[in-house]
Amino acid sequence: MAAKIIDGKAVAAKMREEARTRAAALEARGVRPCLAVVLAGEDPASLSYVAAKEKALAGAGMEGREFRLPAGVGEAELLGVINALNADETVHGILVQLPLPSHIREKAVISAMDPAKDVDGFHPVSVGNMVLGGKGFLPCTPHGVLVLLREEGIPTDGAHAVILGRSNIVGKPLAALLSRREVNATVTICHTGTRNPGLYTKEADIIIAAAGRPGLISAGMVKEGAAVIDVGVNRVADSSSKKGYRLLGDVDYGPVAEKAGWITPVPGGVGPMTVAMLLLNVVEAAENAANAVSGANTASGARAAAARHD
Ligand code: GUN
């Protein structure tokens, strides 16, 4: 059986359209949703991700305000930028592109953000709310994976989902989200300490590869009919390509596509979903801020606003 190829671009386009409609409604209220994008250094992959995010923001009628800092920027200076963005009412979301230069403590920077503006969902408060089922922004890539599964009608209730990779950005949050009651999957996480990942993936109804290792998932590791979601984005040197590299996922695409029930391509699978979910988070952050302001203009709104600041 050949797998159904999941068109991440098409699903993402639907989400981007929703973001655009909601942004236009805010614009009519005099609020233009704005994401501050902070980039330290010149990592080529980060530069291209940031460019893609800014293009998508513009396409959805939102502002992307870029803050470019040199690779040698001090941590205190970067924290100063975050504090200023926290205080700036025209900024609704803050995104600090990762990885940061190695002399900067990522945790300190992420924790300095106002969780109300943490549209990446990386702040400890956001992560806590995600795990506990509270309000807060969901991280974009894991949320995008969930939406892809839902939109493709891939059954998750009682399914065994095997995640490869335990990063803070993808593997760990995916495990929390997939095991939520409304998704109801049974989750296994494989990582570099797992002796034989194939033992687990062969049993999986859903495989999510997020390890950053090209070719990690071979056809022999996949059960017939399984859904295979490839989060890997690996730049592999290729002198025949204009860019000098090509993008490969973590999945041995051709052979696995012969066996799986569903598969996401790289590029064009999960990647576009990450950007689309970011747009939805930015518009939601702007809606929350606009509603807090308009609510504060009524008596009950003033009480609610005061309570929020207790
Ligand atoms: N680096 C790789 N993925 C991401 C992401 O989703 N957000 C940020 N801020 N940095 C990243």
XYZ file of N, CA, C and O in Angstrom, residues 4-202:
796
model
N -0.778 7.747 1.950
C -1.359 9.050 1.591
C -0.322 10.107 1.996
O 0.153 10.128 3.141
N 0.028 10.962 1.041
C 1.001 12.019 1.350
C 0.252 13.200 1.958
O -0.680 13.745 1.343
N 0.621 13.555 3.163
C -0.070 14.638 3.869
C 0.443 15.975 3.338
O 1.645 16.252 3.380
N -0.489 16.791 2.863
C -0.115 18.086 2.277
C -0.141 19.158 3.369
O -1.161 19.802 3.615
N 1.003 19.310 4.026
C 1.097 20.287 5.114
C 0.861 21.704 4.635
O 0.313 22.533 5.362
N 1.239 21.965 3.386
C 1.056 23.328 2.854
C -0.426 23.667 2.770
O -0.832 24.785 3.065
N -1.232 22.687 2.348
C -2.669 22.948 2.194
C -3.337 23.154 3.552
O -4.149 24.075 3.724
N -2.980 22.317 4.519
C -3.593 22.477 5.855
C -3.132 23.800 6.459
O -3.917 24.546 7.057
N -1.852 24.120 6.260
C -1.310 25.371 6.808
C -1.991 26.581 6.167
O -2.253 27.584 6.844
N -2.305 26.476 4.882
C -2.955 27.598 4.191
C -4.309 27.898 4.834
O -4.702 29.062 4.987
N -5.013 26.830 5.236
C -6.317 27.005 5.899
C -6.133 27.734 7.242
O -6.889 28.645 7.579
N -5.112 27.352 7.973
C -4.855 27.980 9.277
C -4.414 29.436 9.095
O -4.793 30.315 9.864
N -3.614 29.658 8.064
C -3.132 31.025 7.814
C -4.295 31.930 7.436
O -4.340 33.104 7.809
N -5.257 31.348 6.706
C -6.435 32.126 6.310
C -7.239 32.522 7.553
O -7.724 33.653 7.654
N -7.343 31.597 8.494
C -8.060 31.928 9.743
C -7.327 33.067 10.471
O -7.956 34.015 10.965
N -6.008 32.979 10.508
C -5.225 34.026 11.190
C -5.439 35.372 10.494
O -5.590 36.411 11.153
N -5.481 35.336 9.161
C -5.632 36.574 8.391
C -6.989 37.229 8.667
O -7.087 38.441 8.862
N -8.035 36.392 8.722
C -9.387 36.906 8.993
C -9.445 37.538 10.386
O -9.997 38.630 10.569
N -8.870 36.855 11.355
C -8.904 37.381 12.728
C -8.045 38.645 12.846
O -8.389 39.580 13.574
N -6.932 38.687 12.118
C -6.081 39.889 12.149
C -6.825 41.075 11.529
O -6.734 42.208 12.028
N -7.590 40.812 10.469
C -8.347 41.893 9.814
C -9.414 42.434 10.770
O -9.667 43.648 10.814
N -10.032 41.550 11.550
C -11.054 41.997 12.520
C -10.401 42.896 13.579
O -10.993 43.893 14.021
N -9.191 42.566 13.975
C -8.481 43.400 14.952
C -8.093 44.743 14.340
O -8.193 45.786 14.989
N -7.644 44.679 13.102
C -7.255 45.910 12.394
C -8.442 46.879 12.367
O -8.272 48.084 12.552
N -9.641 46.323 12.187
C -10.858 47.154 12.166
C -11.095 47.806 13.531
O -11.794 48.817 13.629
N -10.521 47.203 14.576
C -10.632 47.807 15.926
C -9.410 48.681 16.219
O -9.212 49.105 17.364
N -8.574 48.897 15.220
C -7.417 49.784 15.392
C -6.194 49.100 15.979
O -5.279 49.772 16.458
N -6.189 47.764 15.956
C -5.035 47.036 16.510
C -4.386 46.212 15.400
O -5.050 45.385 14.777
N -3.107 46.459 15.146
C -2.390 45.644 14.164
C -1.511 44.650 14.929
O -0.569 45.057 15.618
N -1.832 43.349 14.820
C -1.040 42.363 15.564
C 0.437 42.451 15.195
O 0.779 42.587 14.021
N 1.273 42.414 16.208
C 2.710 42.609 15.977
C 3.536 41.565 16.736
O 3.357 41.385 17.938
N 4.409 40.910 15.993
C 5.356 39.974 16.593
C 6.757 40.562 16.519
O 7.223 40.949 15.443
N 7.411 40.635 17.666
C 8.821 41.021 17.685
C 9.655 39.763 17.504
O 9.483 38.779 18.222
N 10.527 39.789 16.509
C 11.371 38.629 16.214
C 12.806 38.986 16.574
O 13.374 39.919 15.998
N 13.350 38.266 17.545
C 14.697 38.575 18.017
C 15.648 37.500 17.496
O 15.417 36.300 17.713
N 16.680 37.953 16.808
C 17.646 37.006 16.244
C 19.048 37.454 16.625
O 19.452 38.568 16.309
N 19.771 36.591 17.319
C 21.160 36.897 17.683
C 22.083 36.035 16.832
O 21.991 34.811 16.865
N 22.937 36.674 16.066
C 23.881 35.927 15.241
C 23.350 35.685 13.845
O 22.312 36.232 13.446
N 24.081 34.849 13.111
C 23.816 34.704 11.669
C 23.669 33.243 11.272
O 23.997 32.869 10.147
N 23.201 32.407 12.161
C 23.024 31.001 11.811
C 22.156 30.911 10.541
O 21.049 31.454 10.503
N 22.659 30.247 9.489
C 21.938 30.278 8.203
C 20.527 29.691 8.291
O 19.589 30.237 7.695
N 20.363 28.605 9.048
C 19.023 28.014 9.154
C 18.095 28.990 9.877
O 16.949 29.214 9.453
N 18.599 29.627 10.954
C 17.774 30.586 11.699
C 17.376 31.758 10.806
O 16.229 32.223 10.842
N 18.332 32.232 10.004
C 18.021 33.357 9.100
C 16.887 32.977 8.150
O 15.967 33.766 7.918
N 16.916 31.756 7.636
C 15.870 31.396 6.687
C 14.537 31.154 7.399
O 13.480 31.509 6.885
N 14.561 30.607 8.621
C 13.303 30.442 9.373
C 12.673 31.802 9.674
O 11.466 31.999 9.531
N 13.528 32.743 10.109
C 13.021 34.073 10.471
C 12.426 34.763 9.242
O 11.344 35.374 9.306
N 13.104 34.618 8.103
C 12.576 35.228 6.874
C 11.217 34.626 6.528
O 10.279 35.346 6.148
N 11.086 33.305 6.689
C 9.810 32.639 6.369
C 8.701 33.120 7.311
O 7.563 33.362 6.889
N 9.035 33.293 8.577
C 8.033 33.740 9.556
C 7.586 35.167 9.237
O 6.390 35.486 9.286
N 8.553 36.018 8.886
C 8.202 37.421 8.604
C 7.358 37.543 7.340
O 6.413 38.334 7.274
N 7.666 36.721 6.357
C 6.886 36.734 5.119
C 5.446 36.285 5.409
O 4.477 36.879 4.912
N 5.319 35.262 6.221
C 3.984 34.751 6.547
C 3.189 35.785 7.346
O 1.977 35.951 7.135
N 3.866 36.487 8.257
C 3.182 37.532 9.041
C 2.630 38.599 8.101
O 1.460 38.997 8.206
N 3.476 39.049 7.173
C 3.041 40.097 6.234
C 1.859 39.594 5.412
O 0.867 40.318 5.204
N 1.917 38.343 4.987
C 0.844 37.758 4.175
C -0.473 37.679 4.933
O -1.548 37.636 4.324
N -0.402 37.626 6.257
C -1.614 37.541 7.067
C -2.012 38.914 7.619
O -2.882 39.017 8.489
N -1.357 39.973 7.130
C -1.717 41.331 7.558
C -1.226 41.675 8.945
O -1.845 42.477 9.648
N -0.121 41.061 9.349
C 0.418 41.347 10.682
C 1.824 41.927 10.550
O 2.481 41.771 9.521
N 2.263 42.563 11.627
C 3.596 43.177 11.586
C 4.642 42.233 12.192
O 4.418 41.655 13.253
N 5.763 42.105 11.513
C 6.916 41.421 12.091
C 7.983 42.483 12.327
O 8.406 43.133 11.381
N 8.351 42.693 13.581
C 9.352 43.729 13.884
C 10.644 43.022 14.271
O 10.672 42.317 15.291
N 11.648 43.186 13.424
C 12.859 42.385 13.626
C 13.891 43.097 14.498
O 14.117 44.294 14.325
N 14.478 42.344 15.420
C 15.553 42.866 16.259
C 16.764 41.974 16.039
O 16.839 40.871 16.572
N 17.701 42.467 15.220
C 18.895 41.696 14.877
C 20.020 42.091 15.793
O 20.357 43.271 15.899
N 20.627 41.133 16.434
C 21.733 41.415 17.342
C 22.958 40.630 16.881
O 22.818 39.536 16.311
N 24.153 41.175 17.133
C 25.350 40.447 16.705
C 25.535 39.171 17.524
O 25.036 39.071 18.656
N 26.252 38.197 16.949
C 26.471 36.909 17.640
C 27.142 37.116 18.998
O 26.940 36.342 19.923
N 27.917 38.203 19.111
C 28.648 38.442 20.355
C 27.843 39.239 21.388
O 28.398 39.624 22.426
N 26.578 39.469 21.143
C 25.772 40.273 22.076
C 25.837 39.666 23.486
O 25.829 38.438 23.649
N 25.897 40.546 24.484
C 25.934 40.053 25.873
C 24.548 39.643 26.333
O 23.536 40.134 25.824
N 24.534 38.752 27.314
C 23.243 38.278 27.822
C 22.434 39.426 28.427
O 21.219 39.520 28.234
N 23.133 40.330 29.132
C 22.425 41.440 29.790
C 21.759 42.328 28.739
O 20.621 42.788 28.928
N 22.453 42.539 27.633
C 21.868 43.388 26.587
C 20.636 42.712 25.985
O 19.595 43.346 25.773
N 20.741 41.417 25.749
C 19.597 40.676 25.193
C 18.414 40.710 26.170
O 17.263 40.930 25.772
N 18.719 40.544 27.462
C 17.639 40.600 28.461
C 17.013 41.993 28.482
O 15.798 42.139 28.685
N 17.834 43.014 28.232
C 17.315 44.388 28.163
C 16.324 44.531 27.008
O 15.276 45.175 27.148
N 16.645 43.921 25.884
C 15.735 43.969 24.724
C 14.413 43.286 25.080
O 13.328 43.800 24.798
N 14.497 42.127 25.724
C 13.273 41.387 26.096
C 12.417 42.235 27.045
O 11.199 42.342 26.883
N 13.076 42.860 28.035
C 12.317 43.677 28.990
C 11.611 44.828 28.293
O 10.457 45.140 28.608
N 12.300 45.452 27.344
C 11.684 46.573 26.621
C 10.486 46.071 25.799
O 9.441 46.735 25.736
N 10.609 44.888 25.205
C 9.503 44.342 24.404
C 8.328 43.939 25.304
O 7.165 44.097 24.924
N 8.641 43.440 26.497
C 7.568 43.118 27.448
C 6.734 44.359 27.756
O 5.504 44.291 27.875
N 7.427 45.503 27.874
C 6.744 46.742 28.288
C 6.062 47.450 27.116
O 5.216 48.322 27.334
N 6.396 47.074 25.895
C 5.891 47.791 24.717
C 4.494 47.280 24.340
O 4.331 46.133 23.889
N 3.488 48.142 24.521
C 2.102 47.696 24.288
C 1.783 47.471 22.819
O 0.761 46.861 22.500
N 2.642 47.970 21.927
C 2.389 47.735 20.499
C 2.932 46.371 20.051
O 2.718 45.959 18.922
N 3.645 45.693 20.946
C 4.163 44.352 20.646
C 3.288 43.323 21.368
O 3.150 43.364 22.580
N 2.693 42.399 20.593
C 1.791 41.418 21.207
C 2.461 40.082 21.456
O 2.080 39.344 22.359
N 3.450 39.760 20.621
C 4.158 38.491 20.777
C 5.653 38.710 20.647
O 6.091 39.639 19.965
N 6.422 37.844 21.326
C 7.891 37.909 21.234
C 8.394 36.527 20.846
O 7.988 35.524 21.451
N 9.241 36.497 19.841
C 9.865 35.234 19.447
C 11.375 35.416 19.442
O 11.887 36.295 18.752
N 12.053 34.640 20.264
C 13.520 34.649 20.245
C 13.949 33.406 19.480
O 13.689 32.274 19.927
N 14.528 33.618 18.315
C 14.895 32.470 17.493
C 16.001 31.669 18.171
O 17.007 32.223 18.611
N 15.810 30.367 18.257
C 16.791 29.464 18.859
C 17.504 28.686 17.745
O 16.911 28.489 16.688
N 18.707 28.219 17.912
C 19.514 28.339 19.131
C 20.135 29.720 19.291
O 20.382 30.408 18.296
N 20.384 30.094 20.556
C 21.100 31.332 20.839
C 22.597 31.034 20.848
O 23.001 29.877 21.034
N 23.439 32.049 20.660
C 24.882 31.823 20.785
C 25.189 31.157 22.129
O 24.493 31.398 23.120
N 26.223 30.312 22.144
C 26.419 29.406 23.286
C 26.750 30.121 24.597
O 26.572 29.554 25.675
N 27.206 31.388 24.528
C 27.528 32.075 25.798
C 26.286 32.648 26.470
O 26.366 33.196 27.561
N 25.133 32.525 25.819
C 23.901 33.070 26.393
C 23.046 31.922 26.943
O 22.875 30.897 26.287
N 22.542 32.120 28.171
C 21.715 31.070 28.780
C 20.294 31.171 28.220
O 19.562 32.116 28.514
N 19.959 30.154 27.447
C 18.648 30.122 26.788
C 17.509 30.221 27.821
O 16.545 30.957 27.630
N 17.673 29.478 28.914
C 16.623 29.448 29.943
C 16.376 30.834 30.519
O 15.227 31.218 30.762
N 17.470 31.582 30.761
C 17.335 32.914 31.359
C 16.571 33.828 30.408
O 15.717 34.616 30.835
N 16.852 33.709 29.128
C 16.214 34.582 28.140
C 14.729 34.229 28.009
O 13.855 35.104 28.034
N 14.442 32.942 27.898
C 13.041 32.524 27.728
C 12.229 32.899 28.975
O 11.096 33.370 28.879
N 12.837 32.703 30.144
C 12.111 33.002 31.391
C 11.873 34.493 31.576
O 11.001 34.887 32.351
N 12.657 35.328 30.878
C 12.492 36.783 31.024
C 11.274 37.302 30.268
O 10.810 38.411 30.510
N 10.749 36.488 29.357
C 9.604 36.938 28.547
C 8.321 36.965 29.357
O 8.114 36.099 30.209
N 7.461 37.924 29.055
C 6.116 37.920 29.627
C 5.365 36.721 29.027
O 5.226 36.646 27.797
N 4.879 35.788 29.860
C 4.189 34.619 29.307
C 2.999 35.003 28.407
O 2.656 34.261 27.484
N 2.414 36.185 28.642
C 1.289 36.632 27.792
C 1.749 36.908 26.361
O 0.937 36.967 25.443
N 3.076 37.095 26.181
C 3.614 37.368 24.839
C 4.416 36.181 24.304
O 5.016 36.269 23.236
N 4.403 35.082 25.047
C 5.244 33.932 24.694
C 4.564 33.061 23.632
O 4.096 31.952 23.904
N 4.538 33.567 22.404
C 3.809 32.873 21.332
C 4.513 31.604 20.850
O 3.943 30.833 20.081
N 5.735 31.352 21.324
C 6.421 30.091 21.035
C 6.013 28.999 22.031
O 6.279 27.824 21.806
N 5.436 29.433 23.154
C 5.042 28.464 24.186
C 6.217 27.811 24.889
O 6.120 26.680 25.355
N 7.338 28.527 24.993
C 8.545 27.944 25.581
C 8.762 28.347 27.046
O 9.600 27.764 27.730
N 8.068 29.393 27.506
C 8.259 29.871 28.882
C 7.808 28.784 29.873
O 6.841 28.069 29.600
N 8.493 28.662 31.010
C 8.094 27.632 31.988
C 6.612 27.726 32.381
O 5.973 26.686 32.617
N 6.053 28.931 32.433
C 4.622 29.069 32.760
C 3.766 28.475 31.629
O 2.767 27.778 31.873
N 4.159 28.724 30.380
C 3.414 28.164 29.245
C 3.502 26.635 29.251
O 2.509 25.937 29.007
N 4.700 26.126 29.530
C 4.892 24.672 29.539
C 4.061 24.054 30.668
O 3.391 23.029 30.476
N 4.067 24.721 31.824
C 3.268 24.232 32.956
C 1.797 24.198 32.619
O 1.095 23.208 32.875
N 1.307 25.270 31.994
C -0.112 25.309 31.622
C -0.444 24.248 30.580
O -1.525 23.653 30.621
N 0.483 24.009 29.669
C 0.238 22.981 28.658
C 0.089 21.605 29.320
O -0.831 20.852 29.015
N 0.982 21.326 30.262
C 0.954 20.009 30.908
C -0.288 19.878 31.791
O -0.939 18.830 31.827
N -0.624 20.969 32.478
C -1.754 20.910 33.421
C -3.092 21.170 32.745
O -4.136 21.075 33.392
N -3.060 21.533 31.472
C -4.313 21.790 30.748
C -4.871 23.174 31.010
O -6.071 23.400 30.871
N -4.029 24.132 31.392
C -4.480 25.502 31.626
C -4.386 26.338 30.364
O -4.025 25.832 29.294
N -4.752 27.623 30.503
C -4.665 28.539 29.351
C -3.212 28.883 29.068
O -2.408 28.930 29.986
N -2.901 29.162 27.836
C -1.531 29.546 27.490
C -1.252 29.102 26.074
O -2.020 28.336 25.498
N -0.163 29.602 25.525
C 0.151 29.273 24.138
C 0.800 27.902 24.035
O 1.662 27.558 24.834
N 0.367 27.153 23.022
C 0.972 25.848 22.759
C 2.158 26.042 21.821
O 2.104 26.887 20.918
N 3.222 25.273 22.004
C 4.362 25.394 21.100
C 3.949 25.019 19.674
O 3.154 24.097 19.458
N 4.501 25.769 18.713
C 3.946 25.751 17.353
C 4.117 24.424 16.618
O 3.179 23.951 15.967
N 5.293 23.822 16.692
C 5.498 22.582 15.923
C 4.652 21.432 16.489
O 3.928 20.780 15.720
N 4.696 21.172 17.798
C 3.839 20.109 18.327
C 2.355 20.374 18.061
O 1.605 19.459 17.687
N 1.929 21.618 18.222
C 0.525 21.941 17.954
C 0.194 21.694 16.482
O -0.860 21.150 16.149
N 1.141 22.055 15.607
C 0.948 21.824 14.170
C 0.811 20.339 13.857
O -0.001 19.941 13.012
N 1.583 19.514 14.539
C 1.489 18.060 14.331
C 0.098 17.565 14.747
O -0.547 16.792 14.026
N -0.383 18.047 15.893
C -1.723 17.632 16.347
C -2.787 18.025 15.334
O -3.702 17.251 15.037
N -2.676 19.243 14.813
C -3.678 19.715 13.844
C -3.606 18.880 12.561
O -4.649 18.516 11.998
N -2.396 18.535 12.123
C -2.267 17.678 10.932
C -2.965 16.335 11.161
O -3.687 15.847 10.286
N -2.739 15.731 12.321
C -3.368 14.433 12.616
C -4.894 14.582 12.582
O -5.601 13.760 11.992
N -5.367 15.663 13.181
C -6.821 15.884 13.238
C -7.392 16.120 11.846
O -8.374 15.505 11.449
N -6.761 17.005 11.099
C -7.292 17.376 9.772
C -7.236 16.210 8.791
O -8.029 16.130 7.869
N -6.276 15.303 8.984
C -6.171 14.138 8.093
C -7.048 12.985 8.557
O -7.106 11.941 7.917
N -7.701 13.172 9.711
C -8.570 12.111 10.240
C -7.788 10.886 10.691
O -8.299 9.756 10.646
N -6.561 11.073 11.129
C -5.747 9.948 11.613
C -6.192 9.628 13.041
O -6.163 10.495 13.916
N -6.642 8.403 13.283
C -7.172 8.096 14.615
C -6.082 8.157 15.686
O -4.989 7.613 15.500
N -6.385 8.839 16.777
C -5.424 8.922 17.887
C -5.959 8.243 19.150
O -5.171 7.873 20.026
N -7.273 8.079 19.234
C -7.882 7.529 20.450
C -7.427 6.078 20.647
O -7.753 5.211 19.838
N -6.652 5.851 21.674
C -6.156 4.491 21.944
C -4.972 4.097 21.075
O -4.466 2.977 21.192
N -4.531 4.994 20.199
C -3.403 4.665 19.319
C -2.090 4.698 20.093
O -1.958 5.406 21.099
N -1.135 3.929 19.610
C 0.204 3.977 20.197
C 1.050 4.937 19.367
O 1.289 4.698 18.183
N 1.454 6.043 19.979
C 2.283 7.035 19.290
C 3.707 6.914 19.811
O 3.939 6.962 21.023
N 4.649 6.733 18.911
C 6.056 6.661 19.306
C 6.769 7.906 18.781
O 6.759 8.190 17.581
N 7.334 8.658 19.718
C 8.061 9.891 19.381
C 9.548 9.582 19.426
O 10.014 8.942 20.381
N 10.288 10.020 18.429
C 11.749 9.883 18.485
C 12.341 11.264 18.688
O 12.188 12.141 17.839
N 12.948 11.470 19.851
C 13.526 12.774 20.186
C 12.837 13.345 21.412
O 11.620 13.252 21.542
N 13.623 13.926 22.298
C 13.067 14.446 23.556
C 13.407 15.922 23.736
O 13.682 16.385 24.845
N 13.433 16.674 22.638
C 13.770 18.096 22.756
C 12.667 18.844 23.500
O 11.505 18.400 23.543
N 13.056 20.004 24.055
C 12.060 20.856 24.718
C 11.082 21.439 23.711
O 9.958 21.792 24.054
N 11.524 21.587 22.462
C 10.694 22.254 21.451
C 9.684 21.298 20.828
O 8.566 21.678 20.510
N 10.065 20.038 20.660
C 9.166 19.107 19.947
C 8.820 17.859 20.781
O 7.657 17.637 21.126
N 9.808 17.026 21.082
C 9.520 15.713 21.666
C 8.757 15.778 22.983
O 7.702 15.147 23.137
N 9.272 16.560 23.932
C 8.628 16.598 25.258
C 7.210 17.171 25.191
O 6.281 16.567 25.723
N 7.025 18.352 24.537
C 5.636 18.851 24.483
C 4.691 17.939 23.708
O 3.518 17.790 24.085
N 5.192 17.273 22.655
C 4.311 16.363 21.910
C 3.804 15.237 22.800
O 2.643 14.831 22.713
N 4.698 14.733 23.653
C 4.296 13.652 24.551
C 3.158 14.115 25.457
O 2.178 13.395 25.672
N 3.271 15.348 25.952
C 2.224 15.880 26.840
C 0.914 16.058 26.075
O -0.170 15.724 26.570
N 1.001 16.566 24.853
C -0.223 16.865 24.097
C -0.909 15.590 23.607
O -2.136 15.476 23.655
N -0.128 14.626 23.142
C -0.730 13.396 22.605
C -1.383 12.571 23.701
O -2.302 11.796 23.435
N -0.904 12.730 24.948
C -1.511 11.936 26.015
C -2.666 12.670 26.693
O -3.284 12.131 27.612
N -3.002 13.881 26.217
C -4.192 14.554 26.747
C -5.423 13.690 26.502
O -5.491 12.990 25.485
N -6.390 13.817 27.389
C -7.587 12.977 27.303
C -8.279 13.096 25.951
O -8.724 12.102 25.373
N -8.346 14.332 25.414
C -9.095 14.500 24.148
C -8.335 13.940 22.940
O -8.922 13.758 21.876
N -7.063 13.662 23.089
C -6.286 13.031 22.002
C -6.172 11.531 22.284
O -6.387 10.694 21.413
N -5.818 11.243 23.538
C -5.953 9.885 24.079
C -5.022 8.840 23.480
O -5.386 7.655 23.400
N -3.851 9.268 23.034
C -2.878 8.288 22.549
C -2.057 7.747 23.717
O -1.943 8.393 24.766
N -1.511 6.568 23.528
C -0.525 6.022 24.461
C 0.837 6.381 23.893
O 1.104 6.119 22.720
N 1.667 7.006 24.717
C 2.881 7.617 24.171
C 4.150 6.902 24.643
O 4.287 6.596 25.824
N 5.036 6.653 23.717
C 6.391 6.174 24.033
C 7.375 7.204 23.482
O 7.200 7.663 22.348
N 8.366 7.564 24.282
C 9.421 8.453 23.772
C 10.714 7.656 23.645
O 11.176 7.061 24.616
N 11.278 7.654 22.449
C 12.602 7.065 22.237
C 13.605 8.210 22.123
O 13.266 9.288 21.629
N 14.815 7.967 22.574
C 15.839 9.013 22.528
C 17.188 8.347 22.381
O 17.244 7.116 22.150
N 18.248 9.131 22.508
C 19.583 8.566 22.236
C 19.951 7.455 23.224
O 20.840 6.659 22.947
N 19.245 7.390 24.332
C 19.529 6.311 25.295
C 18.702 5.056 25.042
O 18.857 4.057 25.754
N 17.812 5.101 24.043
C 16.948 3.936 23.766
C 17.771 2.885 23.012
O 18.357 3.182 21.973
N 17.805 1.648 23.540
C 18.699 0.633 22.959
C 18.265 0.212 21.567
O 19.074 0.119 20.663
N 16.980 -0.043 21.386
C 16.539 -0.531 20.082
C 15.216 0.137 19.705
O 14.144 -0.427 19.911
N 15.285 1.361 19.151
C 14.047 2.098 18.877
C 13.089 1.328 17.963
O 11.871 1.452 18.096
N 13.638 0.492 17.081
C 12.793 -0.267 16.154
C 11.793 -1.156 16.869
O 10.693 -1.399 16.368
N 12.155 -1.640 18.060
C 11.235 -2.470 18.840
C 9.932 -1.726 19.095
O 8.847 -2.310 19.097
N 10.066 -0.419 19.336
C 8.894 0.405 19.674
C 8.191 0.906 18.412
O 6.966 0.858 18.307
N 8.994 1.377 17.443
C 8.356 1.953 16.238
C 7.572 0.892 15.467
O 6.546 1.200 14.878
N 8.033 -0.357 15.499
C 7.325 -1.422 14.766
C 5.928 -1.672 15.325
O 5.072 -2.235 14.662
